[in-house]
Short mmCIF file of C-alpha atoms in Angstrom, two decimals:
data_model
loop_
_atom_site.label_atom_id
_atom_site.label_comp_id
_atom_site.label_asym_id
_atom_site.label_seq_id
_atom_site.Cartn_x
_atom_site.Cartn_y
_atom_site.Cartn_z
CA MET A 695 81.12 122.14 108.77
CA VAL A 696 82.30 118.54 109.16
CA GLU A 697 85.91 118.28 110.64
CA TYR A 698 88.09 115.73 108.74
CA THR A 699 91.42 114.21 109.98
CA ILE A 700 93.96 112.24 108.14
CA ASN A 701 96.47 109.38 108.91
CA TRP A 702 99.13 107.91 106.64
CA LEU A 703 99.34 104.08 106.83
CA ASN A 704 101.99 101.72 105.62
CA SER A 705 99.85 98.71 104.48
CA GLU A 706 96.36 97.88 103.09
CA SER A 707 96.08 95.53 106.11
CA GLU A 708 95.94 98.48 108.51
CA ILE A 709 92.51 99.44 106.96
CA ALA A 710 89.34 97.71 107.74
CA SER A 711 88.02 95.38 105.20
CA GLU A 712 84.52 96.96 105.33
CA LEU A 713 85.95 100.40 104.47
CA TRP A 714 87.85 98.94 101.50
CA GLU A 715 84.64 97.31 100.27
CA ALA A 716 82.60 100.33 100.66
CA CYS A 717 85.19 102.84 99.10
CA PHE A 718 86.45 100.51 96.33
CA PRO A 719 83.50 98.48 95.17
CA ALA A 720 83.40 96.86 91.65
CA PRO A 721 84.47 97.87 89.06
CA PHE A 722 87.35 99.32 90.93
CA GLU A 723 90.41 97.33 92.11
CA GLY A 724 90.15 97.08 95.94
CA ARG A 725 92.06 95.60 98.83
CA TRP A 726 93.05 92.42 97.09
CA TRP A 727 94.91 94.46 94.39
CA TYR A 728 96.96 96.57 96.79
CA LYS A 729 97.67 93.41 98.82
CA VAL A 730 99.31 91.76 95.75
CA LEU A 731 101.32 94.76 94.93
CA GLU A 732 102.59 94.95 98.44
CA GLN A 733 103.59 91.31 98.64
CA CYS A 734 104.90 90.62 95.10
CA GLY A 735 108.43 92.06 95.64
CA ILE A 736 108.52 95.33 93.75
CA ALA A 737 109.67 97.47 96.75
CA ASP A 738 112.72 98.50 94.83
CA GLN A 739 110.49 100.36 92.51
CA PHE A 740 107.52 101.54 94.68
CA THR A 741 106.96 102.15 98.37
CA PHE A 742 103.21 101.88 98.99
CA LEU A 743 101.16 103.90 101.56
CA TYR A 744 97.53 104.94 102.19
CA ALA A 745 95.92 108.18 103.47
CA GLN A 746 92.97 107.28 105.65
CA VAL A 747 90.56 110.11 106.28
CA SER A 748 88.12 110.18 109.14
CA ASP A 749 85.28 112.32 110.52
CA SER A 750 84.05 112.18 114.10
CA ASN A 751 82.30 108.83 113.58
CA GLY A 752 85.43 107.06 112.11
CA PRO A 753 87.23 106.41 108.84
CA ILE A 754 85.36 107.67 105.76
CA ALA A 755 87.85 107.63 102.84
CA ILE A 756 90.97 105.91 101.43
CA ALA A 757 93.54 107.52 99.13
CA PRO A 758 96.07 104.96 97.86
CA ALA A 759 99.44 106.29 97.29
CA PHE A 760 103.04 105.39 96.40
CA VAL A 761 106.47 106.73 96.18
CA MET A 762 108.69 106.21 93.19
CA ASN A 763 112.02 107.43 91.94
CA VAL A 764 110.74 108.49 88.51
CA PRO A 765 113.40 108.26 85.71
CA MET A 766 113.90 111.81 84.23
CA ARG A 767 113.52 110.30 80.78
CA LEU A 768 109.80 109.90 81.57
CA VAL A 769 109.57 113.51 82.86
CA LEU A 770 111.76 115.84 80.59
CA PRO A 771 111.03 116.92 77.07
CA ALA A 772 113.20 115.11 74.46
CA PRO A 773 115.50 118.06 73.74
CA LEU A 774 116.65 118.22 77.38
CA LEU A 775 117.44 114.53 77.73
CA PRO A 776 121.04 114.79 76.41
CA LEU A 777 121.85 117.49 78.88
CA ALA A 778 120.16 115.46 81.66
CA ASN A 779 122.35 112.46 80.85
CA ILE A 780 125.54 114.55 80.97
CA VAL A 781 124.54 115.86 84.42
CA GLY A 782 123.55 112.26 85.50
CA LYS A 783 127.00 111.07 84.83
CA ALA A 784 128.37 113.47 87.42
CA ILE A 785 125.37 113.23 89.72
CA PRO A 786 123.57 109.97 89.32
CA SER A 787 120.69 111.03 91.58
CA ALA A 788 119.88 113.76 89.01
CA LEU A 789 118.50 110.99 86.66
CA TYR A 790 115.63 110.43 88.98
CA GLN A 791 112.96 112.58 90.52
CA ARG A 792 111.51 111.13 93.87
CA THR A 793 107.72 111.51 93.50
CA LEU A 794 104.75 111.00 95.75
CA PHE A 795 101.62 109.76 93.85
CA ILE A 796 98.03 109.50 94.77
CA GLY A 797 96.80 106.50 92.78
CA SER A 798 98.29 103.08 91.79
CA PRO A 799 101.27 102.36 89.58
CA CYS A 800 99.34 99.72 87.54
CA SER A 801 95.69 101.11 87.50
CA ASP A 802 94.31 103.07 84.65
CA GLU A 803 92.45 105.65 86.71
CA GLY A 804 93.33 107.30 90.04
CA ARG A 805 90.71 107.20 92.73
CA VAL A 806 90.05 108.39 96.24
CA GLY A 807 87.32 106.03 97.68
CA MET A 808 84.85 107.54 99.91
CA LEU A 809 81.68 106.62 101.71
CA ASN A 810 78.49 108.14 100.54
CA ASN A 811 77.41 111.77 101.67
CA VAL A 812 81.04 112.77 102.09
CA ASN A 813 82.22 116.17 101.09
CA ARG A 814 84.57 115.14 98.28
CA VAL A 815 86.12 118.47 97.66
CA GLU A 816 87.11 118.87 101.43
CA VAL A 817 88.55 115.39 101.57
CA LEU A 818 90.65 115.95 98.42
CA ARG A 819 91.83 119.36 99.74
CA LEU A 820 92.87 117.77 103.00
CA VAL A 821 94.71 114.95 101.23
CA ASN A 822 96.45 117.41 99.08
CA ASP A 823 97.56 119.57 101.91
CA SER A 824 98.76 116.55 103.85
CA MET A 825 100.84 115.39 100.89
CA VAL A 826 103.14 118.40 101.40
CA LEU A 827 104.36 117.30 104.72
CA GLN A 828 104.25 113.64 103.78
CA ALA A 829 106.44 114.34 100.73
CA ARG A 830 108.85 116.14 102.96
CA LYS A 831 109.12 113.22 105.24
CA LEU A 832 109.77 110.87 102.21
CA ASN A 833 112.19 113.23 100.53
CA ALA A 834 109.94 113.56 97.52
CA SER A 835 110.29 116.76 95.50
CA MET A 836 107.21 116.16 93.27
CA ARG A 837 103.63 115.36 94.19
CA VAL A 838 101.18 113.97 91.56
CA TRP A 839 97.62 112.96 91.51
CA LYS A 840 98.00 110.12 88.91
CA ASP A 841 95.65 109.56 86.01
CA PHE A 842 92.39 111.14 87.38
CA PRO A 843 89.29 111.15 85.25
CA GLN A 844 87.45 114.20 84.16
CA GLU A 845 84.75 113.99 86.87
CA TYR A 846 87.47 115.09 89.33
CA ALA A 847 88.43 118.32 87.45
CA PRO A 848 85.82 120.54 89.10
CA ASP A 849 86.83 119.20 92.61
CA PHE A 850 90.54 120.21 92.06
CA ALA A 851 89.47 123.56 90.69
CA ALA A 852 87.17 124.20 93.87
CA PHE A 853 90.00 124.41 96.41
CA PRO A 854 93.10 126.66 96.38
CA SER A 855 96.25 124.96 95.36
CA ASN A 856 99.25 125.42 92.99
CA LEU A 857 98.67 122.14 91.19
CA PHE A 858 99.08 122.24 87.36
CA PRO A 859 97.26 119.74 85.13
CA LEU A 860 99.20 117.55 82.76
CA VAL A 861 97.41 115.53 80.06
CA SER A 862 98.03 111.84 80.50
CA PHE A 863 97.68 108.82 78.25
CA PRO A 864 93.98 108.17 77.85
CA GLY A 865 92.16 105.02 79.11
CA THR A 866 90.19 102.88 76.74
CA VAL A 867 86.82 101.15 76.93
CA VAL A 868 84.40 99.26 74.72
CA GLU A 869 80.70 98.81 75.46
CA LEU A 870 78.97 95.41 75.09
CA PRO A 871 75.20 96.33 74.66
CA ASN A 872 72.96 93.53 76.03
CA SER A 873 76.20 91.73 77.04
CA THR A 874 76.74 90.09 73.61
CA LYS A 875 79.25 90.06 70.87
CA GLU A 876 76.65 91.25 68.40
CA GLY A 877 75.91 94.17 70.72
CA TYR A 878 79.64 95.02 70.81
CA LEU A 879 79.93 94.63 66.94
CA SER A 880 77.03 96.97 66.51
CA THR A 881 78.91 99.86 68.34
CA LEU A 882 81.67 99.78 65.70
CA LYS A 883 81.60 102.02 62.50
CA SER A 884 80.89 99.78 59.42
CA SER A 885 84.33 100.19 58.06
CA ARG A 886 85.94 98.99 61.32
CA ARG A 887 83.35 96.24 61.81
CA ASN A 888 84.07 94.84 58.31
CA LYS A 889 87.83 94.96 58.80
CA LEU A 890 87.53 93.25 62.17
CA LYS A 891 85.46 90.46 60.66
CA LYS A 892 87.90 89.89 58.00
CA LYS A 893 90.75 89.51 60.42
CA LEU A 894 88.68 87.31 62.74
CA LYS A 895 87.85 85.16 59.79
CA ALA A 896 91.51 84.67 59.04
CA ALA A 897 92.38 84.25 62.71
CA ALA A 898 89.85 81.42 62.93
CA GLY A 899 91.98 79.35 60.65
CA ALA A 900 95.05 79.59 62.85
CA PRO A 901 95.99 76.35 64.61
CA VAL A 902 95.27 77.36 68.11
CA ASP A 903 92.84 76.23 70.87
CA VAL A 904 91.33 78.63 73.38
CA GLU A 905 90.66 78.47 77.02
CA VAL A 906 89.69 80.66 79.86
CA ILE A 907 91.31 79.40 83.16
CA GLN A 908 91.83 80.46 86.68
CA GLN A 909 94.97 79.58 88.81
CA PRO A 910 97.11 78.10 86.04
CA ASP A 911 99.53 75.53 87.02
CA ASN A 912 103.34 76.23 87.25
CA ALA A 913 104.15 75.07 83.75
CA ILE A 914 101.50 77.18 82.19
CA MET A 915 102.41 80.09 84.41
CA ASP A 916 105.93 79.81 83.23
CA GLU A 917 104.78 80.20 79.61
CA ILE A 918 102.37 83.09 80.46
CA PHE A 919 105.08 85.07 82.29
CA ASN A 920 107.68 84.48 79.40
CA LEU A 921 105.03 85.87 76.92
CA PHE A 922 104.33 88.87 79.19
CA TRP A 923 108.07 89.60 79.42
CA GLN A 924 108.41 89.38 75.68
CA THR A 925 105.59 91.86 75.26
CA TYR A 926 106.95 94.13 77.95
CA GLU A 927 110.29 94.28 76.31
CA LYS A 928 108.74 95.16 72.96
CA GLY A 929 106.78 98.08 74.42
CA SER A 930 108.04 101.70 74.37
CA THR A 931 106.44 102.98 77.63
CA LYS A 932 107.59 101.30 80.78
CA PHE A 933 106.29 102.65 84.17
CA GLU A 934 106.24 99.53 86.38
CA ARG A 935 108.31 96.25 85.94
CA LEU A 936 106.24 93.29 87.25
CA ASN A 937 107.81 89.93 88.20
CA ARG A 938 106.64 86.25 88.21
CA LYS A 939 105.58 86.61 91.87
CA PHE A 940 103.09 89.19 90.90
CA PHE A 941 101.40 86.74 88.49
CA ASP A 942 101.49 83.96 90.95
CA LEU A 943 99.70 86.08 93.58
CA ILE A 944 97.19 87.67 91.16
CA ALA A 945 96.34 84.26 89.88
CA ALA A 946 95.16 83.25 93.39
CA GLU A 947 92.58 85.99 93.45
CA LYS A 948 88.89 85.22 92.55
CA HIS A 949 88.65 88.21 90.15
CA ALA A 950 91.65 87.02 87.93
CA TYR A 951 91.07 85.00 84.75
CA PHE A 952 93.47 84.17 82.07
CA VAL A 953 92.26 84.18 78.41
CA VAL A 954 94.70 81.77 76.70
CA LEU A 955 95.52 80.69 73.17
CA LYS A 956 97.56 77.41 72.92
CA GLU A 957 99.22 76.15 69.63
CA ARG A 958 97.39 73.14 68.81
CA GLU A 959 100.36 70.93 67.80
CA SER A 960 102.79 71.85 70.83
CA LYS A 961 100.16 72.71 73.35
CA ARG A 962 102.23 75.68 74.32
CA VAL A 963 100.65 79.04 75.22
CA VAL A 964 101.21 81.60 72.29
CA ALA A 965 99.05 84.39 73.66
CA PHE A 966 97.27 85.34 76.86
CA MET A 967 95.17 88.12 78.43
CA LEU A 968 94.91 88.62 82.09
CA CYS A 969 91.44 89.90 82.96
CA PHE A 970 89.58 90.85 86.06
CA ALA A 971 85.90 90.18 86.33
CA MET A 972 84.39 93.14 88.28
CA GLY A 973 80.66 92.92 88.48
CA ASP A 974 79.35 93.82 85.00
CA HIS A 975 82.61 95.19 83.97
CA VAL A 976 85.86 93.44 82.77
CA ILE A 977 89.40 94.85 83.08
CA ASN A 978 91.75 93.61 80.30
CA LYS A 979 94.96 94.03 82.47
CA PHE A 980 97.97 92.59 80.76
CA ILE A 981 98.55 90.64 77.64
CA GLY A 982 101.45 88.57 76.18
CA ILE A 983 102.02 87.46 72.58
CA ASP A 984 104.45 85.16 70.92
CA TYR A 985 105.70 87.49 68.17
CA THR A 986 107.53 84.61 66.42
CA LYS A 987 104.35 83.04 65.26
CA PRO A 988 103.02 84.05 61.77
CA LYS A 989 101.30 87.39 61.59
CA GLU A 990 98.64 85.66 59.37
CA TRP A 991 97.46 84.07 62.72
CA PHE A 992 96.27 87.48 64.00
CA LEU A 993 96.77 86.34 67.50
CA TYR A 994 95.98 89.67 69.06
CA PHE A 995 92.57 89.85 67.30
CA ARG A 996 91.81 86.14 68.08
CA LEU A 997 92.65 86.81 71.74
CA TRP A 998 90.31 89.77 71.68
CA GLU A 999 87.51 87.70 70.21
CA VAL A 1000 87.78 85.03 72.89
CA ALA A 1001 87.92 87.84 75.63
CA VAL A 1002 84.70 89.32 74.11
CA ASP A 1003 82.99 85.93 74.05
CA TRP A 1004 83.98 85.25 77.62
CA SER A 1005 82.96 88.72 78.94
CA ALA A 1006 79.60 88.41 77.23
CA SER A 1007 79.21 84.89 78.81
CA ILE A 1008 79.54 86.41 82.45
CA LYS A 1009 77.15 89.24 81.40
CA ALA A 1010 79.72 92.04 81.35
CA LYS A 1011 78.62 95.28 79.79
CA SER A 1012 81.98 96.89 79.13
CA ILE A 1013 85.65 96.00 78.73
CA GLN A 1014 88.41 98.37 79.84
CA SER A 1015 91.72 97.82 78.12
CA GLY A 1016 94.12 100.29 79.58
CA GLN A 1017 96.61 102.80 78.21
CA THR A 1018 99.08 102.51 75.23
CA GLY A 1019 98.81 100.28 72.14
CA TYR A 1020 96.18 102.60 70.74
CA SER A 1021 96.32 101.66 67.10
CA ALA A 1022 94.82 98.30 67.61
CA LYS A 1023 92.54 99.37 70.34
CA VAL A 1024 90.94 102.22 68.32
CA GLU A 1025 90.57 99.57 65.45
CA LEU A 1026 88.71 97.44 67.89
CA GLY A 1027 86.30 100.38 68.70
CA ASN A 1028 87.59 101.49 72.05
CA GLN A 1029 86.64 104.90 73.28
CA LEU A 1030 89.33 107.10 74.65
CA ILE A 1031 88.85 108.27 78.17
CA PRO A 1032 90.61 111.51 79.03
CA LEU A 1033 92.88 111.30 82.22
CA THR A 1034 94.76 114.00 83.86
CA ASN A 1035 97.76 114.29 86.31
CA TYR A 1036 97.65 117.04 88.80
CA CYS A 1037 101.17 117.94 89.81
CA GLN A 1038 103.21 120.27 92.04
CA HIS A 1039 106.94 120.56 92.60
CA ASN A 1040 108.43 121.92 95.82
CA ASN A 1041 110.87 124.15 93.94
CA SER A 1042 108.96 127.10 92.66
CA ILE A 1043 111.26 127.62 89.66
CA VAL A 1044 111.14 123.97 88.64
CA HIS A 1045 107.41 124.08 89.20
CA TRP A 1046 106.94 126.99 86.89
CA VAL A 1047 109.02 125.34 84.13
CA TYR A 1048 107.11 122.05 84.44
CA ALA A 1049 103.72 123.89 84.33
CA LYS A 1050 104.91 125.71 81.22
CA VAL A 1051 106.02 122.50 79.48
CA ALA A 1052 102.68 120.73 80.66
CA ARG A 1053 100.77 123.26 78.57
CA THR A 1054 102.52 121.97 75.34
CA ILE A 1055 101.65 118.33 76.07
CA ASN A 1056 98.60 116.61 74.56
CA TRP A 1057 97.73 113.19 73.15
CA ASP A 1058 99.40 113.89 69.85
CA THR A 1059 102.71 114.77 71.61
CA LEU A 1060 102.39 111.68 73.98
CA ASP A 1061 101.99 108.89 71.36
CA GLU A 1062 102.35 108.33 67.59
CA ASP A 1063 99.22 106.38 67.23
CA LEU A 1064 97.35 109.05 69.18
CA ALA A 1065 98.66 111.66 66.81
CA ILE A 1066 97.48 109.69 63.86
CA TYR A 1067 94.04 109.32 65.45
CA LEU A 1068 93.67 113.02 66.24
CA LYS A 1069 94.45 113.91 62.63
CA ALA A 1070 91.31 112.01 61.71
CA TYR A 1071 89.20 113.07 64.76
CA PRO A 1072 90.58 116.49 65.91
CA ASP A 1073 87.52 117.37 67.80
CA GLU A 1074 88.47 114.56 70.40
CA LYS A 1075 91.76 116.20 71.41
CA PRO A 1076 91.31 116.98 75.15
CA LYS A 1077 91.18 120.58 76.11
CA LEU A 1078 94.21 121.96 77.96
CA GLN A 1079 93.06 123.39 81.31
#
């Protein structure tokens, strides 16, 4: 049996570029992504670290991780929040739960990158066992494998642990058969395709011009970030809080493109989508929309059409659009990708309570849009494990 060892490192720069490239090839966000997160100035929210696994020949796997003081409002069931707020007035630290995550705060899917011919179950087991000691060093009471896709479920079931599964917000993806808009439209149900075409026809009359740009200048970046912040403030689910420096740094990366709509008269940006071109896959990462503009402009749908056209032009075969905002994404034909958190609390009583509550959580309890969707398609509800 192969012997594996593990080291915890404090920066992506401590890991060889060759290992990053091998463990996180397209369509996965790699070293460049973690470099930006480390350097953009969000250390008040996250502390980043990396578990590097080795065998006798050297490093063979990378498990990106981060530590966060998670607000209890994101963890507790709604009925318990008033009690938590009362306790928090006397003990402010009770309003947060320090948590060690495997994954990325801003990526849709968790991943432990490995070289070929590595025993994945043993690597995951080693990382999981090591998390216990690392969490103790970091004073983290909770350990979470964040947003892992279904392919990992048999691996977690294969080694002894006390992890409990917690259904997470699903990811979303649309296919672009033959890398064409026509191919994408052919994947939609006729009712959705007809509705979309009507909205796109209406959106075509909006007084906006479209561009796909890299490395926007400062003036345009000001407008982009203002729209991002407007959209961020409007959202109901907030995990990370990104800043202007993040956008400046990410814009310098070769994978980053900004799909932009500009009002024809003022020349100001009224909508944008930050996309990553990752081989034959596009990641729709963040959007921003000027909600003061007329609804009849259908800016979101116009933005989506431009993104599809651009994705097809670079021969992409799929577009991943992330979590939340499901009503519009389902209307656009996105498939919902089940994701799961695997969790453990160091207090056995708290762990038991959390595990019990976790069994009551599903897509329809996480999000109103998902609840509506599951009423129409009940067979797509993920099975509680």
